């Protein structure tokens, strides 16, 4: 009849009390289990989504800060351009796996058609003015970062050679859809047109001044990586738009882009004398947008810290994972809420179980006194009570492991729906080089309350530890028991 | 001499003054003898027994067990290995059967106990007058006399030589009382135990080998 056996007998002989304790632990266990389930699920979302967002970083204008300025500040605002040397300097930092800088422009074409979405009947949209069907995207990093970072993948042909990039060779990588639409193959040439318009202030119309052709040879075909489910397409106007934009992107060397931009600017200035006068002798500089791909997601903070001081005023470092906070807002708010619930549930459990056990122990005061009068060590009497509580706790917690998880699933379903609705109206968007096609929908999709081993482990740990702590109050009671007073 | 009270002083603080229950008390107890401690209600009999059973400690003086201060042995250790205590209100564990109650101290003591504890417990109970069918009953389904027998069996379970009892028959009728007293006599005389029983019954005192009277803090002995 050692203390362990006594504990077992005590549980089985006093079923009423054991069941009451079990019920209390089960109910509180559900709260803890639910909260941990949600925490675990949101934690998983964070890793998945941050992984999806990648380790890209860029340096761009701090639009939010500029937006907040009042008018007088705005008037004095002078924005320096980002120096190419600085971009290269940042690119050499140890955190950077590879980097690129890019300049881009839009050109039209008279010979090839642009992709306008799947299944859409080709409606000839006739409009005056510069045609901007194709985005000419310059690159400096020959293998094309977009393809290396799996925004798209090369399905035919090849990427650039360093020499082609260096010399601004007239070669291009285009999307497979665009190629199919225009019956283009690797090795074929196609023609874009660079049109220079002037704006007539009297009638508000654009007028074609001059133009030149740009002939490019197709060296490779790419396909966007994220091909979405057709069924969803209707509700994803934004996604469609981004997809179309990407399908009509033509990768070329930066030099190709800047040469076209220079041509356009020079021709324009011939017409617009005012502007030419304003520009004076100033050289037309190219504006590059940098893109840095870091080695590890953990590097983002260190990278940001090191780069920020190097930047001109009004610029800031933007990481791809920065967007996590905005796209994952509904999940984040749930994570926060479940954190509070967890804290409250743990504290409540410690108090409630502590008091329930204490109440039961007062009933058993005589029994405890008997053990002590028989010379039993207080530590073993304490041990017996802890074992009794923990055995019931293991059962109660195991039961709530499943039910709490189910509870969390239905609670978070409701909350996510509510949050997602709120989300749509609130979002403010700024254009960013790192615009991602990972949306709040992706976040919600990757949110899954599951019975994974991590959750089970953490829940048992937190649950049992909480119950263990809750036995401290009653144990103080045992330690202070005086057997003489009880027995004699 | 198995037990000795040496210059015991025990008092309760009563405001500013001390109310002495035992003042410079000395007493010795031998194996094989049945002792009674007699005194009026409130005279301090229970207090004295609590000191002898190490459930309380004196302000000064010492209690020696086989020549060793029980403080040095350790109160808990002394209780689990050297003494069996019987209370007026039985103090059995209600969730356990009679035999389980007897088994409890067997797992607490460090004394040598035969391998087959359960058989020992049944035999002990049988010797005290509890048959097997009653031994397997939860103790609160036994009569007062039967419960006190179980308590005696429990006190004997650790194979100690010293038995202390505080008014063990206080809740029993006379017939039952005599049966219990007979057990104590047998334990002292046949099994060479030292049995010390607190009582306020002169009839019991007359049957003992030696009686101590406790009155106003003074313990006096009568053979
Ligand atoms: N904790 C205490 N504080 C103060 N006085 C106490 C305390 N416990 C007992 N007393 C007093 O000490 C005296 C002795 O008490 P004790 O219980 O030893 O008497 P007793 O001889 O066993 O009496 P009874 O025959 O009624 O059992 C009593 O007068 C009692 O009121
Ligand atoms: Mg008394």
Coordinates of C-alpha atoms in Angstrom, one line a residue, chain B residues 7-128:
Chain B
X7 CA 12.8 16.4 32.8
X8 CA 9.9 17.1 30.5
X9 CA 8.5 20.6 30.6
X10 CA 5.4 21.3 28.5
X11 CA 3.2 24.3 28.7
X12 CA 0.6 26.3 26.8
X13 CA 1.2 30.0 26.6
X14 CA -1.9 31.6 28.2
X15 CA -1.5 35.3 27.4
X16 CA 1.4 36.5 29.4
X17 CA 1.6 33.4 31.7
X18 CA 2.5 29.8 31.0
X19 CA 0.1 27.1 31.9
X20 CA 2.2 24.0 32.7
X21 CA 0.8 20.7 31.7
X22 CA 4.0 18.9 32.6
X23 CA 6.6 20.3 35.0
X24 CA 10.0 18.6 35.3
X25 CA 8.4 15.3 34.6
X26 CA 10.3 12.0 34.7
X27 CA 9.0 8.6 33.9
X28 CA 10.3 5.2 32.6
X29 CA 8.6 2.5 30.8
X30 CA 9.6 -1.2 30.3
X31 CA 8.9 -3.8 27.7
X32 CA 6.4 -6.5 28.7
X33 CA 4.4 -4.2 30.9
X34 CA 1.0 -2.6 30.6
X35 CA 0.8 1.0 31.8
X36 CA -2.1 3.3 32.3
X37 CA -2.0 7.1 32.6
X38 CA -4.9 8.3 34.7
X39 CA -6.1 11.9 35.2
X40 CA -9.1 14.2 35.1
X41 CA -10.3 15.6 31.9
X42 CA -8.1 18.5 31.0
X43 CA -5.2 17.3 33.2
X44 CA -2.9 16.9 30.1
X45 CA -3.0 13.1 29.4
X46 CA -3.4 13.6 25.7
X47 CA -0.7 16.2 25.7
X48 CA 1.7 13.8 27.4
X49 CA 0.9 11.0 25.0
X50 CA 1.4 13.3 22.1
X51 CA 4.9 14.0 23.4
X52 CA 5.6 10.3 23.8
X53 CA 4.4 9.6 20.3
X54 CA 6.4 12.5 18.8
X55 CA 3.4 14.2 17.5
X56 CA 4.4 17.2 19.5
X57 CA 7.6 18.4 21.1
X58 CA 8.3 19.6 24.7
X59 CA 9.7 23.0 25.4
X60 CA 12.5 21.3 27.3
X61 CA 13.6 17.9 28.4
X62 CA 13.8 14.8 26.2
X63 CA 12.2 11.5 25.4
X64 CA 14.6 8.7 25.1
X65 CA 13.7 5.6 23.1
X66 CA 16.1 2.7 23.9
X67 CA 18.5 5.2 25.3
X68 CA 18.3 7.5 22.2
X69 CA 16.7 10.9 22.1
X70 CA 13.8 10.6 19.7
X71 CA 14.6 14.1 18.4
X72 CA 17.9 12.6 17.2
X73 CA 16.1 9.6 15.7
X74 CA 13.8 12.0 13.9
X75 CA 10.2 12.3 14.9
X76 CA 8.9 11.0 11.6
X77 CA 11.3 8.1 11.6
X78 CA 10.5 7.3 15.2
X79 CA 6.8 7.2 14.4
X80 CA 7.2 4.9 11.4
X81 CA 9.6 2.5 12.9
X82 CA 9.4 2.5 16.7
X83 CA 5.9 3.3 17.9
X84 CA 2.3 2.2 17.2
X85 CA -0.4 4.8 18.1
X86 CA -4.0 4.1 18.8
X87 CA -6.5 7.0 19.0
X88 CA -9.8 7.4 20.7
X89 CA -11.5 8.2 17.4
X90 CA -9.9 5.2 15.5
X91 CA -8.6 7.4 12.7
X92 CA -8.9 4.8 9.9
X93 CA -9.0 5.7 6.2
X94 CA -12.6 5.4 5.1
X95 CA -11.9 4.8 1.5
X96 CA -9.9 1.6 2.3
X97 CA -10.9 -1.8 3.6
X98 CA -9.8 -3.0 7.0
X99 CA -6.9 -5.0 5.6
X100 CA -5.8 -2.2 3.4
X101 CA -5.7 0.1 6.4
X102 CA -3.4 -2.4 8.1
X103 CA -1.2 -2.5 5.0
X104 CA -0.7 1.3 4.9
X105 CA 1.9 1.5 7.7
X106 CA 3.7 -1.7 6.4
X107 CA 4.7 0.3 3.3
X108 CA 5.7 3.3 5.3
X109 CA 7.9 1.6 7.9
X110 CA 11.5 0.7 7.3
X111 CA 11.2 -2.2 9.7
X112 CA 11.5 -5.7 8.3
X113 CA 8.1 -7.0 7.2
X114 CA 7.6 -10.5 5.9
X115 CA 7.3 -10.8 2.1
X116 CA 3.6 -11.7 2.0
X117 CA 2.3 -8.5 3.7
X118 CA -1.3 -9.3 2.9
X119 CA -1.3 -12.6 4.7
X120 CA 0.4 -11.0 7.7
X121 CA -2.3 -8.3 7.7
X122 CA -5.1 -10.9 7.6
X123 CA -3.5 -12.9 10.3
X124 CA -3.0 -9.9 12.5
X125 CA -6.7 -8.9 12.1
X126 CA -7.7 -12.4 12.8
X127 CA -5.7 -12.5 16.0
X128 CA -7.3 -9.2 17.1

